[in-house]
């Protein structure tokens, strides 16, 4: 993965295409900032220390050069500090990263659930077609079962973008696919699907963002 990412001019390109689209629709020029303020190196280091991780380099440099959140594929959830804690803000909910283990790909999720249940002394029952072992989580964790199930499902990744109509984008922070993006509907148990580039390779944050920007620029011409 390229660790020397140049974000120069990207912020200005996004603003320019937004202004072009507004003019084409007969709307007034922007009267507000599209992007959240950039984060300082000290702020990024503080967030990383809170979670005990190093953020993927392409995302770290974006936070410092472009903004902590703003326009993107969907809308980028801003990384911000609320009540002393860093997290990703989406529709009023402050998402925290669970760094306790690697992100589990969809094909390995059922086995991860079985391992969790067995570690708690419970032998899994029959896997449900829609919810996998959610009923077993209720049996083991009681009323907190659904929350435990969802938190473990997103472990090692963060909700990086809200794409509307229940579609979300996730950035993997922990695990062998660190730095890659996954697409997911907000239904109870949908798969996490890799965002792929034109060659069928998984997008990283840099290629994912630039691909979106180039498509938007082409559409505005």
XYZ file of C-alpha atoms in Angstrom:
221
model
C 0.000 0.000 0.000
C 1.312 3.466 -0.848
C 2.250 5.280 2.342
C 3.325 8.497 0.573
C -0.003 10.013 -0.386
C -0.328 13.453 -1.905
C -3.663 15.124 -1.104
C -2.598 18.522 -2.446
C -5.354 20.252 -4.392
C -8.016 17.682 -3.498
C -9.901 19.922 -1.088
C -9.951 22.704 -3.689
C -11.153 20.288 -6.399
C -14.078 19.151 -4.251
C -15.080 22.734 -3.520
C -14.773 23.653 -7.217
C -17.018 20.822 -8.381
C -19.555 21.644 -5.673
C -19.625 25.272 -6.826
C -19.977 24.177 -10.469
C -22.941 21.976 -9.599
C -24.562 24.790 -7.634
C -24.190 27.206 -10.557
C -25.670 24.639 -12.943
C -28.721 24.393 -10.686
C -29.055 28.161 -10.321
C -28.172 28.084 -6.627
C -26.259 30.633 -4.595
C -22.517 30.149 -3.966
C -21.507 28.255 -0.863
C -21.899 30.227 2.350
C -20.441 27.556 4.638
C -17.426 25.279 4.823
C -17.856 21.919 3.103
C -15.226 20.238 5.235
C -14.694 19.855 8.938
C -11.427 21.484 10.058
C -8.288 19.438 9.572
C -6.863 17.699 12.617
C -3.476 18.565 14.038
C -0.799 15.887 14.452
C -1.377 16.089 18.212
C -5.123 15.479 17.805
C -4.566 12.511 15.500
C -2.026 11.083 17.943
C -4.490 11.531 20.798
C -7.234 9.668 18.918
C -4.825 6.863 18.051
C -3.656 6.627 21.661
C -7.255 6.378 22.853
C -7.880 3.354 20.637
C -4.377 1.926 20.798
C -3.995 1.831 17.017
C -2.255 3.638 14.194
C -4.792 4.791 11.631
C -4.155 3.758 8.006
C -1.665 6.232 6.564
C -3.882 7.313 3.656
C -6.648 8.230 6.092
C -4.278 9.868 8.589
C -2.913 12.173 5.907
C -6.439 13.010 4.697
C -7.402 14.100 8.218
C -4.377 16.396 8.343
C -4.519 17.783 4.795
C -8.173 17.804 3.689
C -10.505 17.623 6.667
C -11.789 15.542 9.565
C -14.990 14.875 7.620
C -17.139 16.245 4.837
C -18.001 15.470 1.213
C -17.026 12.108 -0.185
C -18.616 8.874 -1.288
C -21.795 9.541 0.652
C -20.748 11.824 3.488
C -17.573 11.176 5.447
C -18.246 10.691 9.149
C -16.118 13.292 10.945
C -13.568 12.066 13.453
C -14.220 14.314 16.424
C -13.873 14.509 20.187
C -17.065 14.568 22.257
C -16.943 14.697 26.063
C -13.253 13.878 25.907
C -13.631 10.805 23.688
C -12.713 10.499 20.013
C -15.116 8.781 17.636
C -16.866 9.020 14.271
C -20.080 11.040 14.254
C -22.957 9.807 12.086
C -26.502 11.129 12.435
C -25.976 12.030 16.060
C -24.351 8.745 17.075
C -20.702 8.823 18.116
C -19.183 5.568 16.842
C -16.176 4.232 18.709
C -13.599 1.807 17.364
C -13.315 -1.603 19.023
C -9.650 -2.481 18.421
C -9.743 -5.718 20.436
C -9.453 -7.926 17.373
C -9.196 -7.906 13.584
C -12.153 -7.109 11.371
C -13.847 -10.367 10.366
C -14.813 -10.741 6.722
C -18.347 -11.916 5.966
C -17.289 -15.466 5.113
C -15.654 -15.845 8.536
C -18.337 -14.186 10.647
C -20.341 -17.310 11.533
C -17.218 -19.073 12.816
C -16.308 -16.012 14.872
C -19.757 -16.099 16.495
C -19.398 -19.765 17.338
C -15.992 -19.111 18.900
C -17.405 -16.275 21.023
C -20.324 -18.371 22.236
C -18.125 -21.350 23.089
C -15.705 -19.101 24.957
C -18.695 -18.035 27.074
C -19.502 -21.689 27.793
C -22.430 -21.947 25.395
C -22.655 -24.444 22.545
C -24.205 -22.745 19.506
C -27.551 -24.022 18.275
C -28.795 -23.937 14.682
C -27.520 -21.063 12.541
C -30.387 -18.824 11.421
C -30.549 -17.924 7.740
C -30.918 -14.204 8.424
C -29.405 -13.542 11.835
C -26.823 -16.327 12.217
C -26.485 -16.933 15.975
C -28.239 -13.818 17.287
C -30.676 -15.881 19.372
C -27.711 -17.568 21.052
C -26.240 -14.166 21.866
C -29.479 -13.316 23.664
C -29.199 -16.541 25.650
C -25.613 -15.785 26.654
C -25.681 -11.999 27.073
C -29.358 -11.399 27.911
C -30.807 -8.036 26.925
C -27.327 -6.906 25.832
C -27.140 -9.738 23.284
C -28.043 -7.722 20.217
C -25.660 -4.912 21.100
C -22.855 -7.420 21.737
C -23.606 -9.087 18.388
C -23.509 -5.806 16.454
C -20.428 -4.464 18.210
C -18.502 -7.649 17.534
C -19.623 -7.624 13.902
C -18.062 -4.209 13.320
C -14.984 -4.833 15.451
C -11.759 -3.556 13.908
C -13.566 -1.210 11.489
C -15.293 2.173 11.640
C -18.343 3.588 9.893
C -16.562 6.015 7.602
C -19.415 7.136 5.332
C -23.191 7.384 5.237
C -24.325 6.833 1.653
C -28.068 7.264 2.213
C -30.936 4.764 1.997
C -29.271 2.622 4.655
C -26.013 2.132 2.748
C -22.809 2.600 4.709
C -19.077 2.507 4.068
C -16.577 1.025 6.528
C -12.834 1.565 6.836
C -10.883 -1.398 8.200
C -8.477 -0.302 10.931
C -7.380 -3.644 12.420
C -6.507 -6.871 10.614
C -4.931 -8.153 7.411
C -7.095 -5.899 5.213
C -6.284 -2.741 7.167
C -6.810 0.355 5.045
C -9.413 -1.207 2.723
C -13.068 -0.199 2.455
C -16.230 -2.287 2.774
C -19.768 -1.494 1.630
C -22.734 -2.543 3.796
C -26.487 -2.087 3.967
C -27.863 -1.320 7.426
C -30.155 -4.358 7.493
C -29.722 -6.770 10.411
C -27.062 -9.037 8.908
C -26.004 -8.024 5.407
C -22.582 -8.876 4.021
C -19.639 -6.500 3.957
C -18.654 -6.184 0.297
C -15.275 -4.785 -0.815
C -15.278 -1.571 -2.812
C -13.417 -2.478 -6.000
C -11.589 -0.303 -8.502
C -11.867 -0.560 -12.291
C -9.391 -3.444 -12.285
C -11.273 -5.411 -9.643
C -8.798 -4.632 -6.863
C -9.968 -3.554 -3.394
C -10.028 0.204 -2.960
C -7.889 1.852 -0.328
C -9.020 5.136 1.187
C -7.001 7.174 -1.299
C -8.174 5.381 -4.449
C -11.761 5.212 -3.153
C -11.905 8.948 -2.515
C -10.194 10.001 -5.747
C -12.377 7.665 -7.810
C -15.459 9.352 -6.346
C -14.041 12.823 -7.007
C -13.066 12.055 -10.601
C -16.521 10.640 -11.339
C -18.113 13.740 -9.898
C -15.849 16.048 -11.887
C -16.615 14.179 -15.109
C -20.345 14.418 -14.469
C -20.079 18.189 -13.884
C -18.328 18.869 -17.190
